[in-house]
CSV table of C-alpha atoms in Angstrom, one decimal:
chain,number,residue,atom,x,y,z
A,13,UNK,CA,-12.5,20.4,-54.4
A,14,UNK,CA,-12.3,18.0,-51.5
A,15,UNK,CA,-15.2,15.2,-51.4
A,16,UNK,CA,-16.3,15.5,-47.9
A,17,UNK,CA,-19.1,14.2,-45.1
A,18,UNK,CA,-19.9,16.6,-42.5
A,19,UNK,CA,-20.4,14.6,-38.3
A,20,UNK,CA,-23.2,15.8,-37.1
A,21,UNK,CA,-24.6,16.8,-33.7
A,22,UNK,CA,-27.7,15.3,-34.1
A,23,UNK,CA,-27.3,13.7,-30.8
A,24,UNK,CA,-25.5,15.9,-28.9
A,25,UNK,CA,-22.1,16.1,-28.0
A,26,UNK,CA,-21.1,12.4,-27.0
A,27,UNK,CA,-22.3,11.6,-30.9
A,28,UNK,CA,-19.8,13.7,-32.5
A,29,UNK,CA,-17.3,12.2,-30.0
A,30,UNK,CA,-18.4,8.8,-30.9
A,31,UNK,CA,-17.9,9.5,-34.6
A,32,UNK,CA,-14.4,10.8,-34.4
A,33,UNK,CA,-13.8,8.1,-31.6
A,34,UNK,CA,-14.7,5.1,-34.5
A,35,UNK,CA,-13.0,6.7,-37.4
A,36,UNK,CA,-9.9,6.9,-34.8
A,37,UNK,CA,-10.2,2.9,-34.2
A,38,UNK,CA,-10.6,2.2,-38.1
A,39,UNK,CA,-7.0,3.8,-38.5
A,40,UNK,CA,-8.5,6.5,-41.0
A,41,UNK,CA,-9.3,4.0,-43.3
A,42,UNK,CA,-13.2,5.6,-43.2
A,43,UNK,CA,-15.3,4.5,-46.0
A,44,UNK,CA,-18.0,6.4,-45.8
A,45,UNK,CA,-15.3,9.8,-46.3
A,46,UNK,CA,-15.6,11.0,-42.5
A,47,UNK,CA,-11.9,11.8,-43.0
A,48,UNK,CA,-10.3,14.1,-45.3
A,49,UNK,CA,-7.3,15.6,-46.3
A,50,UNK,CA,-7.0,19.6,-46.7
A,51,UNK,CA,-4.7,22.6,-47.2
A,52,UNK,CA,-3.2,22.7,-43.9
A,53,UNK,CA,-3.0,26.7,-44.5
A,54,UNK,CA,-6.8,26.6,-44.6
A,55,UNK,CA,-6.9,25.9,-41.0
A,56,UNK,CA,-7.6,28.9,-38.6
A,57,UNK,CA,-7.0,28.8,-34.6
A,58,UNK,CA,-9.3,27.4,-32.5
A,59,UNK,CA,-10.5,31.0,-30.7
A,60,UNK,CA,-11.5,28.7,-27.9
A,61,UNK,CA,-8.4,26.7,-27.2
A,62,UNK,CA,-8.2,26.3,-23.5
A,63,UNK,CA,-4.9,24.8,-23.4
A,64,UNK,CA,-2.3,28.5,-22.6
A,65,UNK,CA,0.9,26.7,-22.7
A,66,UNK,CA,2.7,24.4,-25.8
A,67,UNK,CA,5.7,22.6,-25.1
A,68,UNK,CA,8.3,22.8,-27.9
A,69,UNK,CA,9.9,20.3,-27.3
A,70,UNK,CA,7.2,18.4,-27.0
A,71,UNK,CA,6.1,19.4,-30.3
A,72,UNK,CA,9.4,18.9,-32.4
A,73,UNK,CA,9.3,15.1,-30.8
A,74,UNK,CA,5.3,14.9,-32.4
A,75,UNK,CA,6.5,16.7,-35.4
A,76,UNK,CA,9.3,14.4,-35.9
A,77,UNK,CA,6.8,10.9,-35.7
A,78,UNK,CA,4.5,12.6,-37.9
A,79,UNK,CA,6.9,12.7,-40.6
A,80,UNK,CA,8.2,8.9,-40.0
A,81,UNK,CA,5.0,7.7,-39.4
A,82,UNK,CA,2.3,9.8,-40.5
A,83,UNK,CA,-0.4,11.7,-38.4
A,84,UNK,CA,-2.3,9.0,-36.7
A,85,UNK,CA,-5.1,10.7,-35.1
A,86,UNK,CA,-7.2,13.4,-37.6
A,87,UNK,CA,-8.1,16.8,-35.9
A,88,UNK,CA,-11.3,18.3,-35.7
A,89,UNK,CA,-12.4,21.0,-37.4
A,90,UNK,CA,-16.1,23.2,-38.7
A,91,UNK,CA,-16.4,24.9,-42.0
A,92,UNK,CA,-16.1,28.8,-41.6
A,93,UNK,CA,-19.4,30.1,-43.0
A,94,UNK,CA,-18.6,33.5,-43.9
A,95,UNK,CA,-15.2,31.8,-46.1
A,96,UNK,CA,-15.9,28.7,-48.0
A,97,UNK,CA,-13.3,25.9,-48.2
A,98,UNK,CA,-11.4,27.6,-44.9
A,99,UNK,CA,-12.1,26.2,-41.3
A,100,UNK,CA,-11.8,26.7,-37.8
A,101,UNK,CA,-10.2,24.3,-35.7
A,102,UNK,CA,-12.2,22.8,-32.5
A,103,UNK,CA,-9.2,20.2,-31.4
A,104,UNK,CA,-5.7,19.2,-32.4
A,105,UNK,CA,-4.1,22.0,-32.2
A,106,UNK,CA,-0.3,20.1,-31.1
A,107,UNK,CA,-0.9,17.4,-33.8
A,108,UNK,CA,-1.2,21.4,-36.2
A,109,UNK,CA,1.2,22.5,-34.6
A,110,UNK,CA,3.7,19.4,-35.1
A,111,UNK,CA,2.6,18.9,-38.7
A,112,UNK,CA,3.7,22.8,-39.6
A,113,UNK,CA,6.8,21.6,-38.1
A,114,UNK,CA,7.1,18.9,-40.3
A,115,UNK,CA,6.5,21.4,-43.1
A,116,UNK,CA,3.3,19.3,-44.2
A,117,UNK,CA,1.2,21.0,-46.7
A,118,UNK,CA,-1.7,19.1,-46.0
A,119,UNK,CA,-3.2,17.3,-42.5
A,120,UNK,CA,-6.3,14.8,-41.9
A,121,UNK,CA,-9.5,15.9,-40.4
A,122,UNK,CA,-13.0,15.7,-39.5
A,123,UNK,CA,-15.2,18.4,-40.2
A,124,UNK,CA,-17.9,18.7,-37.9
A,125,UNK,CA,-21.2,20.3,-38.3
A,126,UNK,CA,-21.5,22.0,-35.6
A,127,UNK,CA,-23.4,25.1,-34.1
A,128,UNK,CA,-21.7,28.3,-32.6
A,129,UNK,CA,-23.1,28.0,-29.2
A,130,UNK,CA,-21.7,24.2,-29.2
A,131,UNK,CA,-18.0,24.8,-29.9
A,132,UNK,CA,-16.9,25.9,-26.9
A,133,UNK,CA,-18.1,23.1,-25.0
A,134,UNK,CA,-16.7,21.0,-27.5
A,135,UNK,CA,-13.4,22.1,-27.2
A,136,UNK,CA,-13.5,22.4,-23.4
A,137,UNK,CA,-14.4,18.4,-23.3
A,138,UNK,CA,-12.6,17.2,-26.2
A,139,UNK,CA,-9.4,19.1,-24.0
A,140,UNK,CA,-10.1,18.0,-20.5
A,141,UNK,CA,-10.1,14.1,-22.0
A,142,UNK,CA,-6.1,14.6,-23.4
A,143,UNK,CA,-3.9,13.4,-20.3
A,144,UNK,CA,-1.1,15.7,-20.9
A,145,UNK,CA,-3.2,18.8,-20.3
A,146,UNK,CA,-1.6,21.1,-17.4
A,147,UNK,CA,-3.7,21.4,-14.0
A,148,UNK,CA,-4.3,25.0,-14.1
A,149,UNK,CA,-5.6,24.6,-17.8
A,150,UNK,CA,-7.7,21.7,-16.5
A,151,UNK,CA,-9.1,24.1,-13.8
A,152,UNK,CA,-9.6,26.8,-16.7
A,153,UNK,CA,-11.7,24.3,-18.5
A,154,UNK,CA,-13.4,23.1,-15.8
A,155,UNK,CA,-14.7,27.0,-14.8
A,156,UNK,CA,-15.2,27.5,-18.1
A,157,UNK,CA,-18.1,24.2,-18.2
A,158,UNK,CA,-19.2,25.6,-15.0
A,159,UNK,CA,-19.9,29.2,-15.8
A,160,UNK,CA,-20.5,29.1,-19.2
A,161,UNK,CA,-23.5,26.9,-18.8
A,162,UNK,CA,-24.5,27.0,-15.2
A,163,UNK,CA,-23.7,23.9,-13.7
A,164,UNK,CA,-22.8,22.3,-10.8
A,165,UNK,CA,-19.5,20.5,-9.6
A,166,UNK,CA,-21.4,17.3,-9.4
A,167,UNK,CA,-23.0,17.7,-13.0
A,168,UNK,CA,-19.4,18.4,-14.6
A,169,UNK,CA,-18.1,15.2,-12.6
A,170,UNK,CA,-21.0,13.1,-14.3
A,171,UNK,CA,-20.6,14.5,-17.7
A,172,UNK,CA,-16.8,13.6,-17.8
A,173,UNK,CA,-16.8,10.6,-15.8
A,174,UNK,CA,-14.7,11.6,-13.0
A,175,UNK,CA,-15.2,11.9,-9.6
A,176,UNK,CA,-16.7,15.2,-7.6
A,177,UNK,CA,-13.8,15.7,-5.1
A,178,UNK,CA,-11.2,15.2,-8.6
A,179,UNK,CA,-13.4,18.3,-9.8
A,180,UNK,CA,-12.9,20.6,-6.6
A,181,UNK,CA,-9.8,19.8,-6.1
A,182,UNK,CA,-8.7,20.8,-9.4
A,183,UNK,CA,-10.7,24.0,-9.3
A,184,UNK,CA,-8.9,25.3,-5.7
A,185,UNK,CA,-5.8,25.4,-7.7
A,186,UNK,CA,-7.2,28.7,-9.0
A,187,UNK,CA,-7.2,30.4,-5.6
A,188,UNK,CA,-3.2,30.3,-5.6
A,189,UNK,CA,-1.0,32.9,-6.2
A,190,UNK,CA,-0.8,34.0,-9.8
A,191,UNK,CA,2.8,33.2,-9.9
A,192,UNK,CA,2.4,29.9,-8.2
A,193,UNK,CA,-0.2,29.6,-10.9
A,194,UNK,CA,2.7,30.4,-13.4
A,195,UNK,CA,5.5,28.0,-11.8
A,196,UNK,CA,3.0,24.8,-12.2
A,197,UNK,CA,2.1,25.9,-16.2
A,198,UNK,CA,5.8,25.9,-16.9
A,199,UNK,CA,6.1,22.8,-14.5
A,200,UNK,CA,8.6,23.9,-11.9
A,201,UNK,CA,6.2,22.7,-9.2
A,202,UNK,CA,3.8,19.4,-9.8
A,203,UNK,CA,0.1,19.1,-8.7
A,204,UNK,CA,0.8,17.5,-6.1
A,205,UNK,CA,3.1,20.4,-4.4
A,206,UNK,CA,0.0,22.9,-5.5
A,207,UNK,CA,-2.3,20.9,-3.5
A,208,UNK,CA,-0.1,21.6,-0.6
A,209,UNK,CA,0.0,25.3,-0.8
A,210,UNK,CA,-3.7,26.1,-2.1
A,211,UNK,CA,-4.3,25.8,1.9
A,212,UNK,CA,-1.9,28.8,2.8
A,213,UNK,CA,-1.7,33.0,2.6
A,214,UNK,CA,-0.6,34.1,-1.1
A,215,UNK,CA,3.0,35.5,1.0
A,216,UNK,CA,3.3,31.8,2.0
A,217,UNK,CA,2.9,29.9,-0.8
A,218,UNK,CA,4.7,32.4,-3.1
A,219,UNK,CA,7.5,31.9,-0.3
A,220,UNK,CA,7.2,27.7,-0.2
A,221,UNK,CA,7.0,27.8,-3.8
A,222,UNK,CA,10.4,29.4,-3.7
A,223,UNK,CA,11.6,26.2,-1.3
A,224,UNK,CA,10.4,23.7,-3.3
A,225,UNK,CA,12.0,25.5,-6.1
A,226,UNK,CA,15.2,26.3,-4.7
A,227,UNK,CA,15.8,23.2,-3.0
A,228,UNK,CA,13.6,20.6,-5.0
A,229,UNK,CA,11.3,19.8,-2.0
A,230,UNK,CA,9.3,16.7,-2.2
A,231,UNK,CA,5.6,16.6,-1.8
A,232,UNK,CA,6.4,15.0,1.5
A,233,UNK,CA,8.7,17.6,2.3
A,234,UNK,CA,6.5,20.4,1.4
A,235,UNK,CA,3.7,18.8,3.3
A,236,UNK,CA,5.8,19.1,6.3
A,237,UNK,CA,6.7,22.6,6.1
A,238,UNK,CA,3.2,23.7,4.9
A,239,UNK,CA,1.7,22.1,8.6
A,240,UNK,CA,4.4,23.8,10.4
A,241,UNK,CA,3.3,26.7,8.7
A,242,UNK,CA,-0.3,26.0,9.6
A,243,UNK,CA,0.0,24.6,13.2
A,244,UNK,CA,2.8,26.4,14.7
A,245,UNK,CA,2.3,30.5,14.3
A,246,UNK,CA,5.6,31.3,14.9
A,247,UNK,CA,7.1,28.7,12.4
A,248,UNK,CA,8.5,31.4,9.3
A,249,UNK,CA,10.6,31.0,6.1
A,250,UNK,CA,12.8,33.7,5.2
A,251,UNK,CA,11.8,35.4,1.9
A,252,UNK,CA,13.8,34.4,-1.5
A,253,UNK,CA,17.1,36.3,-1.8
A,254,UNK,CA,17.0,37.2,-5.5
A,255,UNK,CA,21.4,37.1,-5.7
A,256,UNK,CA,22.2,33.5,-6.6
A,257,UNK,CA,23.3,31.5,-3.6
A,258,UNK,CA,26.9,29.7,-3.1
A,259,UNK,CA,26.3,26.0,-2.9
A,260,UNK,CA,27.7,26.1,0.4
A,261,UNK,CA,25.0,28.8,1.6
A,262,UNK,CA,22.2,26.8,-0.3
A,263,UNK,CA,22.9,24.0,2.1
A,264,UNK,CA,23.1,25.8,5.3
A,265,UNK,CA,19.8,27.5,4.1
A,266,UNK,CA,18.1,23.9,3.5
A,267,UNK,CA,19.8,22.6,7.2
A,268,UNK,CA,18.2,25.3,9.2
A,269,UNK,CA,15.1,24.8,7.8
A,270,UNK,CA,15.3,21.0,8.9
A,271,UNK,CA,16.2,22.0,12.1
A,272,UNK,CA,13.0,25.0,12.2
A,273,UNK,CA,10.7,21.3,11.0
A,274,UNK,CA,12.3,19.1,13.8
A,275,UNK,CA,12.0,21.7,16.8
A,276,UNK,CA,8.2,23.0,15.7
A,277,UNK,CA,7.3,19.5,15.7
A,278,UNK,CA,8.4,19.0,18.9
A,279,UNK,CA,6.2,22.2,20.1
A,280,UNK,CA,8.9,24.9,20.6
A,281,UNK,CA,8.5,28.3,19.9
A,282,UNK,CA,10.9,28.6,17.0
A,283,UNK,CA,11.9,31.7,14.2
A,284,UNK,CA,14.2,32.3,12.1
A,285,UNK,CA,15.2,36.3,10.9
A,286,UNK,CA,18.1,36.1,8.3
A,287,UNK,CA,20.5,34.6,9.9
A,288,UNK,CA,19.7,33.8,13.3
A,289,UNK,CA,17.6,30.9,14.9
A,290,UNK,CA,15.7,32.0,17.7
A,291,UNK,CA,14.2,29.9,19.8
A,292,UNK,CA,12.3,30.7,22.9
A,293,UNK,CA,11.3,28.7,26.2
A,294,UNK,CA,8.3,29.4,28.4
A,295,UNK,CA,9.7,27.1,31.1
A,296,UNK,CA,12.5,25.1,32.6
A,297,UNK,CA,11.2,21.8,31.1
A,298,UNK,CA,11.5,23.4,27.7
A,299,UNK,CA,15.3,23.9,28.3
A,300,UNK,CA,15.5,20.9,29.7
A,301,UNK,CA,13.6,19.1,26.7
A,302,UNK,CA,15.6,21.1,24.2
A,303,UNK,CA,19.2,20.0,26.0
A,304,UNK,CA,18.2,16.6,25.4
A,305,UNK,CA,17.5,16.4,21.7
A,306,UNK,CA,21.1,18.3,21.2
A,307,UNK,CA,23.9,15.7,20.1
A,308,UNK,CA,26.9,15.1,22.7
């Protein structure tokens, strides 16, 4: 039977946090029995985890300095009530993860005493604080604090010590597209793109997403295309052609869409429709204008 002390909530949240924060900095080596070791099969999911998305490899690298190295950071876990000696996990769930890989039988933990109505929120904060979390989880989280105990953008900024317009801007991410949504949890677009396209129709960003896809736009690129988008009405991207591209095509595509950038910058009335460029003139200085910025 394992020997264990239970952290408590007596102070709220940033107590608990505190506690597993100090037996973190003592390197485990916890006197008073804060950390223990248990069955690893006695751990049940967290039904809470807000994080959707596990990277494998990711995992196998974790799993592999576990077993050279040990786990160096105990998960967090409460007693299940209804089955003695079996748990719940609150947060950890790569460093589980990695040590099943490893084909540990046991892992280090801290078991919390903690209230139903409490785990969620602990979860939620004890997620948003790991730096590898994907933005739309982040956003997910962040709704979750928002909703689930009815408070504001400002108050969730306080709480985790981050700024209000970090907050927002995190949270807009859920107005894109749900496969836009899908291309930034499996990290074919950053954060930065996403930011770009949260401003635009669902047809355009499902169509820029395809660009910066396709032809691995920069966030300055995207930017660029996103305002021409934005400023210039008649400024449009031909949808994704689902048969693969020869390279040779795939670079005429990306040239005429520098060349739609350059001449809706310049003001002109530009479109494209599969493969034609069209570009119309309301006057003679148009013509005149567009003669000039042709090479000789």
């Amino acid at each position: 039977m394992v020997t264990k002390k239970k952290a408590g909530l007596g102070r709220g949240l940033s107590a608990i946090l505190g506690e597993v924060e100090e037996a973190y900095q003592n390197d485990l080596n916890d006197s008073s029995g804060l950390v223990v070791e248990i069955d690893i099969n006695k751990i049940k999911p967290n039904p809470l985890q807000p994080r959707k998305i596990f990277d494998e490899e990711s995992l196998k690298e974790l799993a592999q300095s576990i077993e050279e190295h040990g786990l160096l950071q105990p998960i967090l876990v409460y007693e299940d009530t209804k089955n003695p000696d079996e748990y719940y996990l609150i947060a950890g769930e790569r460093r589980l993860r990695a040590s099943k890989i490893a084909n540990k039988q046991s892992i280090k933990v801290i078991i919390a005493d903690v209230k139903e109505d409490k785990l969620r929120e602990l979860a939620l904060i004890e997620n948003i604080q790991r730096e590898d979390l994907n933005p739309i989880d982040l956003a997910h989280s962040y709704k979750e604090l928002i909703e689930d105990y009815g408070i504001t953008h400002e108050e969730v900024a306080k709480r985790l010590s981050k700024s209000r317009a970090q907050i927002t801007n995190t949270l807009r991410l859920l107005e894109l597209d749900s496969s836009v949504q899908k291309d930034i949890l499996e990290n074919k677009i950053s954060q930065g793109h996403a930011k770009m396209l949260v401003t635009l129709s669902k047809e355009n960003q499902r169509l820029v997403a395809d660009s910066v896809i396709g032809q691995k736009l920069s966030v300055h690129e995207t930017e660029k295309i996103v305002k021409n988008l934005k400023e210039n009405t008649s400024f449009k991207l031909t949808p994704k052609n689902n048969k693969k591209e020869a390279p040779q095509n795939q670079d005429l595509t990306k040239a005429i869409q520098e060349v739609l950038g350059i001449l809706s910058q310049k003001k002109f009335k530009v479109s494209q429709n599969t493969n034609k460029l069209i570009v119309e003139f309301r006057n003679n200085d148009e013509v005149r204008k567009f003669l000039n910025i042709l090479p000789n």
